[in-house]
PDB file of N, CA and C in Angstrom:
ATOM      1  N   UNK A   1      49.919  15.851  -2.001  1.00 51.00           N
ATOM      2  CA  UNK A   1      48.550  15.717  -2.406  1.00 51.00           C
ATOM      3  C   UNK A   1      48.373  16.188  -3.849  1.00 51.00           C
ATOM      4  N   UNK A   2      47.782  15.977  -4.712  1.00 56.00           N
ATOM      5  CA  UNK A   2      47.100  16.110  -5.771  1.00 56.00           C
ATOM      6  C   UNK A   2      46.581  17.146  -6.093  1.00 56.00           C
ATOM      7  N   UNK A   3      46.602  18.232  -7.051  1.00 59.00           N
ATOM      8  CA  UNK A   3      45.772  19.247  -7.042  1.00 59.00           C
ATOM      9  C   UNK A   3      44.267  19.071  -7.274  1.00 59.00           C
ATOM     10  N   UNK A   4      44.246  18.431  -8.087  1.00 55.00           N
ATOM     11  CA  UNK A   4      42.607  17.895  -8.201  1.00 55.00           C
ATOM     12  C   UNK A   4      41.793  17.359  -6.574  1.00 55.00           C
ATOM     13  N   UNK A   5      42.552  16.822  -6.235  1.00 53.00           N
ATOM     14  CA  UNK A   5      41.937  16.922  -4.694  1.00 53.00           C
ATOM     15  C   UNK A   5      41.957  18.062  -3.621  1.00 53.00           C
ATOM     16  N   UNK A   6      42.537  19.235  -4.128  1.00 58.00           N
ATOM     17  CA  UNK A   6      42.515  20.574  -3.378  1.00 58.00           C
ATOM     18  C   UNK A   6      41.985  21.276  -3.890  1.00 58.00           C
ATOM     19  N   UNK A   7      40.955  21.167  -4.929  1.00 58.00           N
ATOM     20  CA  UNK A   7      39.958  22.019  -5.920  1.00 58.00           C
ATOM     21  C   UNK A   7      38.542  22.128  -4.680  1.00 58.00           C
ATOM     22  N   UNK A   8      38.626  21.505  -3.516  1.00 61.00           N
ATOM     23  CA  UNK A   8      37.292  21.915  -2.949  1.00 61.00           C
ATOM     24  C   UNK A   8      36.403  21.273  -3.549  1.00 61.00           C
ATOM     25  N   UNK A   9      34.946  22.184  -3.628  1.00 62.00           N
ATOM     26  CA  UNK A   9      33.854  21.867  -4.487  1.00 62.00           C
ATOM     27  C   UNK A   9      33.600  22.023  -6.115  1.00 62.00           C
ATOM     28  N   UNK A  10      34.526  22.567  -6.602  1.00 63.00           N
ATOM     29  CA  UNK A  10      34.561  22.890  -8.316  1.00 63.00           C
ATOM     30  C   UNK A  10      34.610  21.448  -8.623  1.00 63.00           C
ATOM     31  N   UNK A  11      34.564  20.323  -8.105  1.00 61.00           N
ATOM     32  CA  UNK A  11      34.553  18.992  -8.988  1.00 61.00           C
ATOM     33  C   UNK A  11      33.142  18.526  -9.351  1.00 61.00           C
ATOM     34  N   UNK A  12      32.033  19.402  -8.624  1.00 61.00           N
ATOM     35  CA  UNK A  12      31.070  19.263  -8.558  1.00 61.00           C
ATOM     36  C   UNK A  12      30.297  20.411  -9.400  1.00 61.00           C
ATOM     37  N   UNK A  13      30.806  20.994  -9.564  1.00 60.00           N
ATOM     38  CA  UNK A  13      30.495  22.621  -9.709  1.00 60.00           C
ATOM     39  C   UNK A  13      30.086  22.793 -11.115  1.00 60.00           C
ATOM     40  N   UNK A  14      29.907  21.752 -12.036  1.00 58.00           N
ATOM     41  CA  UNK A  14      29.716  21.911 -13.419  1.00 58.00           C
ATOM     42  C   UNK A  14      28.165  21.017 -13.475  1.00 58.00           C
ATOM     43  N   UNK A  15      27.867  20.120 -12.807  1.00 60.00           N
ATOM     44  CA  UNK A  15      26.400  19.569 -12.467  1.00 60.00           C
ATOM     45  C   UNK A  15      25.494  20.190 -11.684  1.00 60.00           C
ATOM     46  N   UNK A  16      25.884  21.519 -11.433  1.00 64.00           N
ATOM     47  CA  UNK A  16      24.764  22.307 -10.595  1.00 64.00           C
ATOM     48  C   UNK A  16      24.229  23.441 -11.572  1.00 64.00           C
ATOM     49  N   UNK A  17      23.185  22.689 -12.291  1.00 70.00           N
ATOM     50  CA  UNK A  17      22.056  23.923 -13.301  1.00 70.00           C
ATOM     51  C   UNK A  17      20.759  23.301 -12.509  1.00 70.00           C
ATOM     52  N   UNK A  18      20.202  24.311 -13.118  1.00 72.00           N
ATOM     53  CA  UNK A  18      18.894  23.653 -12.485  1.00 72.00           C
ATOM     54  C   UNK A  18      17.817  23.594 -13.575  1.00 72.00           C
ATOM     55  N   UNK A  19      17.325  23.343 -14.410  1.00 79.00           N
ATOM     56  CA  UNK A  19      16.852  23.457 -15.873  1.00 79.00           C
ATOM     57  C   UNK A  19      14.840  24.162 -15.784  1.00 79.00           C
ATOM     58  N   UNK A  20      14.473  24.719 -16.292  1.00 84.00           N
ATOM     59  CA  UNK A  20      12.827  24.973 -16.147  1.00 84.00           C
ATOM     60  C   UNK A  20      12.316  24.129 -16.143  1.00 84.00           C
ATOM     61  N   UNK A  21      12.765  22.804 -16.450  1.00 87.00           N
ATOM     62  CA  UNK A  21      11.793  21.271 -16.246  1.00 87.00           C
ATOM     63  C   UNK A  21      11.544  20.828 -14.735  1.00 87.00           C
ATOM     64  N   UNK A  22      12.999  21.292 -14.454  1.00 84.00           N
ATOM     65  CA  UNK A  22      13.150  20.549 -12.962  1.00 84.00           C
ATOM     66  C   UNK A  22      12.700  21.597 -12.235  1.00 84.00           C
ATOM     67  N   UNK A  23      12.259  23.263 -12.035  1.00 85.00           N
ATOM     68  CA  UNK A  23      11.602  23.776 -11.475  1.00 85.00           C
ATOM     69  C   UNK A  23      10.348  23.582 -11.516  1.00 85.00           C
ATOM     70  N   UNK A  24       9.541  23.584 -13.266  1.00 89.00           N
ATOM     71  CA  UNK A  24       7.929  23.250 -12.957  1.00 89.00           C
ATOM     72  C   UNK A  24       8.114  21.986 -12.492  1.00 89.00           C
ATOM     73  N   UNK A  25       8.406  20.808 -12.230  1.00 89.00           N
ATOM     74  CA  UNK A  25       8.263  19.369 -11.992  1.00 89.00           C
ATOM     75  C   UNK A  25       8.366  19.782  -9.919  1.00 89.00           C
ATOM     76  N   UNK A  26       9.634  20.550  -9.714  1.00 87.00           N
ATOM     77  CA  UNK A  26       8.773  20.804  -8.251  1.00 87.00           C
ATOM     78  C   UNK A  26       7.941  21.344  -7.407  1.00 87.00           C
ATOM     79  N   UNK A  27       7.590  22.870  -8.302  1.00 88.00           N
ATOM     80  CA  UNK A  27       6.282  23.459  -8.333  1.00 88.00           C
ATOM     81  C   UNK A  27       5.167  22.828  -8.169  1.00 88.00           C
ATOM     82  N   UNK A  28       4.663  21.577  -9.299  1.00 88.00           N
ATOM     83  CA  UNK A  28       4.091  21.171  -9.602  1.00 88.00           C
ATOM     84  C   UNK A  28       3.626  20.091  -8.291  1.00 88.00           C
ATOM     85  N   UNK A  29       4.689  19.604  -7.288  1.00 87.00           N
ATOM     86  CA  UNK A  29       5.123  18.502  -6.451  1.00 87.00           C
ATOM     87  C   UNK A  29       4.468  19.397  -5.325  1.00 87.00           C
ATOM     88  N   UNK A  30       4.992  20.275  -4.966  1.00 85.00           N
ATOM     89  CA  UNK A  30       4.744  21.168  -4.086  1.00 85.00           C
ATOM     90  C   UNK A  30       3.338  21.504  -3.824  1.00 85.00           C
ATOM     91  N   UNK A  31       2.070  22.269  -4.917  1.00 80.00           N
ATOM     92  CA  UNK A  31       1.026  22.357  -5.393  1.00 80.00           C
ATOM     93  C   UNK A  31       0.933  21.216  -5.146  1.00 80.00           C
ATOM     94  N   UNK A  32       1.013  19.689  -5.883  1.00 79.00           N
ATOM     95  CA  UNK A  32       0.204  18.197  -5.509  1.00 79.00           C
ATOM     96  C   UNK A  32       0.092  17.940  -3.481  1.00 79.00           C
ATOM     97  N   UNK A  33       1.320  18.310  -3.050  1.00 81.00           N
ATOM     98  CA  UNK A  33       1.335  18.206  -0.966  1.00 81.00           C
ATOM     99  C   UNK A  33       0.587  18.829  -0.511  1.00 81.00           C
ATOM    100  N   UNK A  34      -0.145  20.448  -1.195  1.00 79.00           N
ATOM    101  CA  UNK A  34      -1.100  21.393  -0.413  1.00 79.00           C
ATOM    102  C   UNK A  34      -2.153  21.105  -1.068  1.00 79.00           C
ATOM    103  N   UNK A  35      -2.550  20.325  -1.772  1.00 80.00           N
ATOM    104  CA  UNK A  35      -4.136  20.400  -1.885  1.00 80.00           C
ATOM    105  C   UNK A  35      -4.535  19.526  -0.673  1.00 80.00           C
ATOM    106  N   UNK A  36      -6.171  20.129  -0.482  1.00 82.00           N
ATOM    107  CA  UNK A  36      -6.872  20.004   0.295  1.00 82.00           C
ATOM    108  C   UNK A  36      -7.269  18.261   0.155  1.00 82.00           C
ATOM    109  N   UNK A  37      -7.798  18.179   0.725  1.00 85.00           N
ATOM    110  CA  UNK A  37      -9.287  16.650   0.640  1.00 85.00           C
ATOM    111  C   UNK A  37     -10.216  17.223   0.265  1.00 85.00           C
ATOM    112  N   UNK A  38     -11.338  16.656  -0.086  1.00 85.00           N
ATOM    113  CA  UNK A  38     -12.151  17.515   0.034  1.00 85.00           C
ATOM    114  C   UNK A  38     -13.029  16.933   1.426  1.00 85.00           C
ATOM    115  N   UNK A  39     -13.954  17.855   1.511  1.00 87.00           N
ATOM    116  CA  UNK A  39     -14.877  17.610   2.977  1.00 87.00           C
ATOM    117  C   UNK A  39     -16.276  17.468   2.620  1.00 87.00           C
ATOM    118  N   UNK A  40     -16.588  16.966   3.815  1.00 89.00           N
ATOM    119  CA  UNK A  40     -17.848  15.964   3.183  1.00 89.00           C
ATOM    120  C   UNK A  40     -18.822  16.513   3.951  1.00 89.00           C
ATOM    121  N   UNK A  41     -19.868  16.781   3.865  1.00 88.00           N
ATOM    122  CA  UNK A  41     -20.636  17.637   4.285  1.00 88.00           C
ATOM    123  C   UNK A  41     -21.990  16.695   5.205  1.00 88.00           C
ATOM    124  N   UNK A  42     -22.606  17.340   6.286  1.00 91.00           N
ATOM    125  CA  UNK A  42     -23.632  17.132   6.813  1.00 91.00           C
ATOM    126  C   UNK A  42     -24.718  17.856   6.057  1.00 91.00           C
ATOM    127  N   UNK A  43     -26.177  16.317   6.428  1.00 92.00           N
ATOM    128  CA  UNK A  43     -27.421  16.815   6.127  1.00 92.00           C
ATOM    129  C   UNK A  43     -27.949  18.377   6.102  1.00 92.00           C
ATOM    130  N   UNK A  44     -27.692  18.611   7.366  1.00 93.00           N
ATOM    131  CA  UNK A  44     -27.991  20.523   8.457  1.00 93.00           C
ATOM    132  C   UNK A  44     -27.529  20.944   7.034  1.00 93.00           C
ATOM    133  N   UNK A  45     -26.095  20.843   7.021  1.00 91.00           N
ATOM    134  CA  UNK A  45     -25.446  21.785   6.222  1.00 91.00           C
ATOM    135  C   UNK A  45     -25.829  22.192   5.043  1.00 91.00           C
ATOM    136  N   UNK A  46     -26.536  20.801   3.979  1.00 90.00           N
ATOM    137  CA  UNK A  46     -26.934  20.600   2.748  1.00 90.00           C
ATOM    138  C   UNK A  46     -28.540  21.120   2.748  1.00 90.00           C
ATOM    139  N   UNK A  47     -29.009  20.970   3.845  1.00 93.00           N
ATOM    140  CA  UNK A  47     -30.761  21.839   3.880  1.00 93.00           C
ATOM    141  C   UNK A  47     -30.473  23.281   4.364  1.00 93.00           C
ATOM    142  N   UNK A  48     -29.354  23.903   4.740  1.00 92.00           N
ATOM    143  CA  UNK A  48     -28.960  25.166   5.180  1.00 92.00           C
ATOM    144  C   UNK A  48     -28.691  25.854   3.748  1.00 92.00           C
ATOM    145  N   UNK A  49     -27.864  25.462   3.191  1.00 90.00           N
ATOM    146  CA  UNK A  49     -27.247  25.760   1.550  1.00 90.00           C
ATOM    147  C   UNK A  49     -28.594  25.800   0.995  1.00 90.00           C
ATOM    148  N   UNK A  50     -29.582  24.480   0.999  1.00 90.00           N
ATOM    149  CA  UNK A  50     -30.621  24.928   0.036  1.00 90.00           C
ATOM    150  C   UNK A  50     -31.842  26.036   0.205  1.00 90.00           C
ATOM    151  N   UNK A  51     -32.455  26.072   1.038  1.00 92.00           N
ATOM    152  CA  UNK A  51     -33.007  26.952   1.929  1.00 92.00           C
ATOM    153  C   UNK A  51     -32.287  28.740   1.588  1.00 92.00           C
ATOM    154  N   UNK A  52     -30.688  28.903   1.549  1.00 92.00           N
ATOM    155  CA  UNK A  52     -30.227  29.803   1.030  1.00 92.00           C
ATOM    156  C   UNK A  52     -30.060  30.060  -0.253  1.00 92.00           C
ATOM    157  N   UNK A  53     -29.742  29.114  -0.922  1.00 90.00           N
ATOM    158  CA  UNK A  53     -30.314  29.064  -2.123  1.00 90.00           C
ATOM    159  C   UNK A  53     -31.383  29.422  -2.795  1.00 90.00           C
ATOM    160  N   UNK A  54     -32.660  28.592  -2.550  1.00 90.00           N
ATOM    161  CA  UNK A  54     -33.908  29.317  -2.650  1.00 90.00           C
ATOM    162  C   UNK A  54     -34.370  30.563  -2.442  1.00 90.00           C
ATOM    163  N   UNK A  55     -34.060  31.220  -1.258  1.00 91.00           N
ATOM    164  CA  UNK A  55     -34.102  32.489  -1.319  1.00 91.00           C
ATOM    165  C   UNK A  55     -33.296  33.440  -1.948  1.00 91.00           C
ATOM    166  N   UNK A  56     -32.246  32.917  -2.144  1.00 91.00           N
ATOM    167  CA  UNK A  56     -31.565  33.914  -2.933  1.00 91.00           C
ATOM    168  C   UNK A  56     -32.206  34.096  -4.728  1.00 91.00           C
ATOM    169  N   UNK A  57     -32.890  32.875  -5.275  1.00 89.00           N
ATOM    170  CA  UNK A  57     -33.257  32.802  -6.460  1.00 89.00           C
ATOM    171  C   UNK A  57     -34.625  33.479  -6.151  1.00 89.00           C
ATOM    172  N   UNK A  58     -35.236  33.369  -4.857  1.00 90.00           N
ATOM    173  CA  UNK A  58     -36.435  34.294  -4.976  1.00 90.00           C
ATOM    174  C   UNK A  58     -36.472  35.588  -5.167  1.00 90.00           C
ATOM    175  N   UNK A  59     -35.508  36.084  -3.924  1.00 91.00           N
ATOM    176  CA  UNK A  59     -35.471  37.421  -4.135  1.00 91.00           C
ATOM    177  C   UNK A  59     -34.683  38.183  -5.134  1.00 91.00           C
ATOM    178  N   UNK A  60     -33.224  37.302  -5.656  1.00 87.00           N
ATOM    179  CA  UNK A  60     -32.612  37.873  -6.717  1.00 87.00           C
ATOM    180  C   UNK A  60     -31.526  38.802  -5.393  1.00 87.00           C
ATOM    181  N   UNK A  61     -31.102  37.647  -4.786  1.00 90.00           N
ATOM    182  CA  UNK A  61     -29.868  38.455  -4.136  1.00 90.00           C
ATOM    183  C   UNK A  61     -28.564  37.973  -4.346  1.00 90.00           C
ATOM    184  N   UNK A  62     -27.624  38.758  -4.121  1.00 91.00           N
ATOM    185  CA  UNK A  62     -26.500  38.661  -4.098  1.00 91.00           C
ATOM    186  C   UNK A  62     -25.450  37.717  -3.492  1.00 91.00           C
ATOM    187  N   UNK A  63     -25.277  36.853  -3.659  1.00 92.00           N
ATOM    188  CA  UNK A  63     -24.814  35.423  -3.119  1.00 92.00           C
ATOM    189  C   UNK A  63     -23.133  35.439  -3.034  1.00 92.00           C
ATOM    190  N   UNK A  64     -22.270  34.429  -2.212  1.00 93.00           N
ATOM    191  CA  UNK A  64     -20.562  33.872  -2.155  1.00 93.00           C
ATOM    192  C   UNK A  64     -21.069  32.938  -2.187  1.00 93.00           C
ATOM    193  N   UNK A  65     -20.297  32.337  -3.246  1.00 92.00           N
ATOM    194  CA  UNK A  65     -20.356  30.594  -2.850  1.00 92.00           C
ATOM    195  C   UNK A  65     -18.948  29.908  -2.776  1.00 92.00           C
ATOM    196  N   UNK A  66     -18.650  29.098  -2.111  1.00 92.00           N
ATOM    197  CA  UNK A  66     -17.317  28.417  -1.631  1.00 92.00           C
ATOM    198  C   UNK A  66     -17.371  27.276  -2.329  1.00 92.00           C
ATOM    199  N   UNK A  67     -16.434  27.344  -3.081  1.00 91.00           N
ATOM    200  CA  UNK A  67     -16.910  25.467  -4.295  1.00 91.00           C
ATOM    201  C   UNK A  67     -15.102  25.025  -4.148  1.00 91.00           C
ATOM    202  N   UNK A  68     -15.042  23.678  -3.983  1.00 91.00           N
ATOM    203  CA  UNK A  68     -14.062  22.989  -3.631  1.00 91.00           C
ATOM    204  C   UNK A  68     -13.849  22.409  -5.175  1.00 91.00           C
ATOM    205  N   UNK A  69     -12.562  22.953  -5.903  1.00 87.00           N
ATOM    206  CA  UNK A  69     -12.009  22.646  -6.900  1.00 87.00           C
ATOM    207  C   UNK A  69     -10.574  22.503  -6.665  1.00 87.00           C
ATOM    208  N   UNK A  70      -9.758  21.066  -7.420  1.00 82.00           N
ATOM    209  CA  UNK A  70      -8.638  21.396  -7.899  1.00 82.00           C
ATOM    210  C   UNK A  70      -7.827  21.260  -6.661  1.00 82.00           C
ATOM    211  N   UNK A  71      -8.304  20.448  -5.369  1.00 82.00           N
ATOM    212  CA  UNK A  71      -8.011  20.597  -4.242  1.00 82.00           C
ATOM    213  C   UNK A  71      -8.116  21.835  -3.049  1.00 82.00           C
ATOM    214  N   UNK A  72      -8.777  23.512  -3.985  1.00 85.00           N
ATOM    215  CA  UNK A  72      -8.373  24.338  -3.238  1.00 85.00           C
ATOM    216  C   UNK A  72     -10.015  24.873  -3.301  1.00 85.00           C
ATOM    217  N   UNK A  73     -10.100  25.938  -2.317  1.00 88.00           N
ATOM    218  CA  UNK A  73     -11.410  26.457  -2.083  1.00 88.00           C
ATOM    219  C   UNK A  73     -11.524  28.060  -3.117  1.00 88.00           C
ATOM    220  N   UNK A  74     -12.155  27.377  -3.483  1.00 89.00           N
ATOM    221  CA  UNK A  74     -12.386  29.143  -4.445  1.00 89.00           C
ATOM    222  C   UNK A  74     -13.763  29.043  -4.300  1.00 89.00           C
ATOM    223  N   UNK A  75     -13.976  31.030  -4.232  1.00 92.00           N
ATOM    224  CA  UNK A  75     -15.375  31.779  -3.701  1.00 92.00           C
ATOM    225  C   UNK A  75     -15.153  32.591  -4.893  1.00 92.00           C
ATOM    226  N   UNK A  76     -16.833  33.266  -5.362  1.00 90.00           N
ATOM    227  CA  UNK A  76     -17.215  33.509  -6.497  1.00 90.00           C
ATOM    228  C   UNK A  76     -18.484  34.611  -5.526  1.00 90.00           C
ATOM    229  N   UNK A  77     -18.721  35.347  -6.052  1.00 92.00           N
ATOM    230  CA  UNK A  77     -19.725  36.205  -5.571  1.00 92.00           C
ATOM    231  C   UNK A  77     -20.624  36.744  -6.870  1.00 92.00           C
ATOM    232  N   UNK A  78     -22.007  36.819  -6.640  1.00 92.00           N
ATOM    233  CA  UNK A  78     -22.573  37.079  -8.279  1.00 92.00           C
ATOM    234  C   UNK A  78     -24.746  37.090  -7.549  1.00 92.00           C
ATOM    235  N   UNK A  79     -24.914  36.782  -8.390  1.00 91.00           N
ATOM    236  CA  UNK A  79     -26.554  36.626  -8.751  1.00 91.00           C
ATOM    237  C   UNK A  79     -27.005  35.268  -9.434  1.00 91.00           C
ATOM    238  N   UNK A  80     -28.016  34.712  -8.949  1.00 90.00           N
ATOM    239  CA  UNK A  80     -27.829  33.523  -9.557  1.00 90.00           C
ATOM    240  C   UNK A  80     -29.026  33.928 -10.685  1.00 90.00           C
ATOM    241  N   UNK A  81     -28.362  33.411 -11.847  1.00 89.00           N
ATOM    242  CA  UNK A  81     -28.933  33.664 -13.336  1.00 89.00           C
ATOM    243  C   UNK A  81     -29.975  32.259 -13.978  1.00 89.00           C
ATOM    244  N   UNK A  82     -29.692  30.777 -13.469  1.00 88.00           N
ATOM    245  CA  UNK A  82     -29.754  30.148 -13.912  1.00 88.00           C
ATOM    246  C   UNK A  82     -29.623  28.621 -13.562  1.00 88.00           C
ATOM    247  N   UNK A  83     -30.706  28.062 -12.858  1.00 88.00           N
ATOM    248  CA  UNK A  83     -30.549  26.247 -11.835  1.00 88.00           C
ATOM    249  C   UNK A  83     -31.113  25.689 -13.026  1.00 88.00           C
ATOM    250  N   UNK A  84     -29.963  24.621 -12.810  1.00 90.00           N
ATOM    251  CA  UNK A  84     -29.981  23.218 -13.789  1.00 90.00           C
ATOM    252  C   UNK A  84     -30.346  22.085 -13.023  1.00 90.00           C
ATOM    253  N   UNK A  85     -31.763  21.656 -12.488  1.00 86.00           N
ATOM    254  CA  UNK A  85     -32.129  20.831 -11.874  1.00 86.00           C
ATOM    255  C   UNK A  85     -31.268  19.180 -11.893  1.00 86.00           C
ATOM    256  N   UNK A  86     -31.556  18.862 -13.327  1.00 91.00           N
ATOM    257  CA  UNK A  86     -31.409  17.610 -13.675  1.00 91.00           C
ATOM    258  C   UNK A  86     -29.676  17.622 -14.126  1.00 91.00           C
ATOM    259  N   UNK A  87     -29.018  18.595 -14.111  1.00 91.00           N
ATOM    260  CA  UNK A  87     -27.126  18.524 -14.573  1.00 91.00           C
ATOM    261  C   UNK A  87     -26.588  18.858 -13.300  1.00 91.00           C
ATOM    262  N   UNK A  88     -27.541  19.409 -11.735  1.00 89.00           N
ATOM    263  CA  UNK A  88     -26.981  19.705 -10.751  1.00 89.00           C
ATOM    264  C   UNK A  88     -26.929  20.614 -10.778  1.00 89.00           C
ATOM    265  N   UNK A  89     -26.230  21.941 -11.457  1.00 92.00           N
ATOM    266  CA  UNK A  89     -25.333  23.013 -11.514  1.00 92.00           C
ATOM    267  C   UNK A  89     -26.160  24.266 -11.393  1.00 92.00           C
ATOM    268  N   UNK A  90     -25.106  25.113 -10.996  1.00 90.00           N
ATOM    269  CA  UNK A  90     -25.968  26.757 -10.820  1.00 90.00           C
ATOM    270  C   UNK A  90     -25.210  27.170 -11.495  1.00 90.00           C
ATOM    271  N   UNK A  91     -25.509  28.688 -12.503  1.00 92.00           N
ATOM    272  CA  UNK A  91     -25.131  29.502 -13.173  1.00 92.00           C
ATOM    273  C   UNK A  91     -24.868  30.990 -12.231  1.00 92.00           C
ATOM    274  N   UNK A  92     -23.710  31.708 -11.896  1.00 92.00           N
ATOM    275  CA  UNK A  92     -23.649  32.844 -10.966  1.00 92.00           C
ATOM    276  C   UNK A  92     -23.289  33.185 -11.877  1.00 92.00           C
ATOM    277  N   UNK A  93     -24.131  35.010 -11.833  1.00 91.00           N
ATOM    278  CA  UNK A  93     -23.487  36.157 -12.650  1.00 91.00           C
ATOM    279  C   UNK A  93     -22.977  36.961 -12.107  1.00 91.00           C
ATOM    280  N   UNK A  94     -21.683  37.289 -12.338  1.00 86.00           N
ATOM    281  CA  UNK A  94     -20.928  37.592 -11.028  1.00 86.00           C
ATOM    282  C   UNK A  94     -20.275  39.168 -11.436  1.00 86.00           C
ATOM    283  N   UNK A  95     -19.649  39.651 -11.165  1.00 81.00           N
ATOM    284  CA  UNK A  95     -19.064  41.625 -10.952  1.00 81.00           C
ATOM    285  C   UNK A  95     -18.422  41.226 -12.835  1.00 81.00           C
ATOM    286  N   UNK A  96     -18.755  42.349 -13.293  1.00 82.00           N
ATOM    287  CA  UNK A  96     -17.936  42.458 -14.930  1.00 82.00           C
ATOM    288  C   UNK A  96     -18.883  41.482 -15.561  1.00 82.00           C
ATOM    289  N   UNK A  97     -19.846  41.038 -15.318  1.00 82.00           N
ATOM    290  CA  UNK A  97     -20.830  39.770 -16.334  1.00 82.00           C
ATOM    291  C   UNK A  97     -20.111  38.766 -16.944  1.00 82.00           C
ATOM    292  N   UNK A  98     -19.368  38.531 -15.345  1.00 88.00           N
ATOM    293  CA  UNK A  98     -18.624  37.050 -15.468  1.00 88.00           C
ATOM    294  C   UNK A  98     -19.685  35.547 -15.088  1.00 88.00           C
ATOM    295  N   UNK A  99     -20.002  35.033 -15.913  1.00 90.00           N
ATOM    296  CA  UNK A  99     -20.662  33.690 -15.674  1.00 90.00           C
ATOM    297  C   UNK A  99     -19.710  32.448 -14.796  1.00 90.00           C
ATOM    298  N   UNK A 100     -20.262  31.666 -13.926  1.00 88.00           N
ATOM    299  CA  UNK A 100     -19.690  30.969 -13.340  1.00 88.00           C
ATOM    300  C   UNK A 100     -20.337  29.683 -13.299  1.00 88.00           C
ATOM    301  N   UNK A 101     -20.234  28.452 -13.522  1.00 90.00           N
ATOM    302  CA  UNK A 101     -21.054  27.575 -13.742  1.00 90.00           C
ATOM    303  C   UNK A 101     -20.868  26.832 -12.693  1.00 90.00           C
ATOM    304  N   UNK A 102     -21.396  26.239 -11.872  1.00 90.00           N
ATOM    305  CA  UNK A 102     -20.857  25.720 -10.537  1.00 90.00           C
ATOM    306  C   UNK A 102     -21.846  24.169 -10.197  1.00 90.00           C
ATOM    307  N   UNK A 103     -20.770  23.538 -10.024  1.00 91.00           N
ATOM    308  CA  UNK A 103     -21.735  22.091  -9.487  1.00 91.00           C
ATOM    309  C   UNK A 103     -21.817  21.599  -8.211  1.00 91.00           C
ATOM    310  N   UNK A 104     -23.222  21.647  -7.905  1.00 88.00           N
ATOM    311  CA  UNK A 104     -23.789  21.574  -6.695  1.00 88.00           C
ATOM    312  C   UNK A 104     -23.006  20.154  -5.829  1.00 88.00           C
ATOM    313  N   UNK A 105     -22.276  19.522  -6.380  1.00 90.00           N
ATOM    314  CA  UNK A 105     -21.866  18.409  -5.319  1.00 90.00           C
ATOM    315  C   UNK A 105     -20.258  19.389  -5.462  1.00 90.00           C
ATOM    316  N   UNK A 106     -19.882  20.347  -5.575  1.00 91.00           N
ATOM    317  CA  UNK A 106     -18.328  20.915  -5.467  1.00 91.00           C
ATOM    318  C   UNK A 106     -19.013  21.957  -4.399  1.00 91.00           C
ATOM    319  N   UNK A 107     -20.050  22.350  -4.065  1.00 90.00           N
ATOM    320  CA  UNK A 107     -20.485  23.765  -3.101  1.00 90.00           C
ATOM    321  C   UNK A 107     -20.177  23.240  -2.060  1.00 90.00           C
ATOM    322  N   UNK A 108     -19.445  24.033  -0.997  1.00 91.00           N
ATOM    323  CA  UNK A 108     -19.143  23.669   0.445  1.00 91.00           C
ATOM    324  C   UNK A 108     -19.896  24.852   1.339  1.00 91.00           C
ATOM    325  N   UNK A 109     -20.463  25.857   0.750  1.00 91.00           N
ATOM    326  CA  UNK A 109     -21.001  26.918   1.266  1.00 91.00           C
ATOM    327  C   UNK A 109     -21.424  28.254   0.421  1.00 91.00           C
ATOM    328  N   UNK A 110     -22.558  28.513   1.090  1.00 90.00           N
ATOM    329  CA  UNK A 110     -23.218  29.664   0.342  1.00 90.00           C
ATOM    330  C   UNK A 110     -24.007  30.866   0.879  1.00 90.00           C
ATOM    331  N   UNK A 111     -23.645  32.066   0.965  1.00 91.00           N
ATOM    332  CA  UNK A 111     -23.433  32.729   1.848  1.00 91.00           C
ATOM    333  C   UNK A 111     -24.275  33.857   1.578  1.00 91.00           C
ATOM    334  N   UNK A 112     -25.269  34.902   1.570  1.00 87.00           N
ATOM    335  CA  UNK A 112     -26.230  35.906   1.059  1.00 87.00           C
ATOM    336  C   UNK A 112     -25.408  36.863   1.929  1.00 87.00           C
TER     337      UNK A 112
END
């Protein structure tokens, strides 16, 4: 037999790098399989949100809101500072006088 054919796996053994391209590119693949859908909401649900809403801008309370971005659910907790009737959006002022600008067709829930 041949020595080159009794080398095992070292014939292979010089094409196994793995480069930072080809890690973010499956990161990236990985992240694209777990995002969500998003979910589509009932009437109840959308007069429940507003109704909480409203009161929370009345009284000036302390609000979570669940906003569907980017495929994933991110919650924000704050005071609402600021409704943009006609752009949709709410303004939350949230712990450290972090502003959060949030659009009312991304809210999946809102919580006092």
């Amino acid at each position: 037999m041949n020595d080159h054919l009794k080398r095992g796996n070292l014939l292979w053994e010089g094409s196994r790098m793995f480069l930072p391209e080809h890690k973010q590119s499956l990161l990236e693949r990985k992240r694209h399989k777990q995002k969500l859908p998003k979910p589509i909401l009932d009437p109840d649900k959308l007069e429940e949100m507003n109704q909480t809403l409203c009161a929370a801008m009345e009284f000036a309370q302390d609000i979570t809101v669940s906003c569907f971005q980017d495929g994933e659910i991110v919650r924000c907790t704050g005071k609402i500072c600021r409704y943009e009737e006609f752009e949709k959006t709410v303004w939350i002022k949230g712990d450290e006088d972090q502003l959060y600008k949030l659009k009312l067709d991304q809210v999946l829930d809102i919580v006092l």
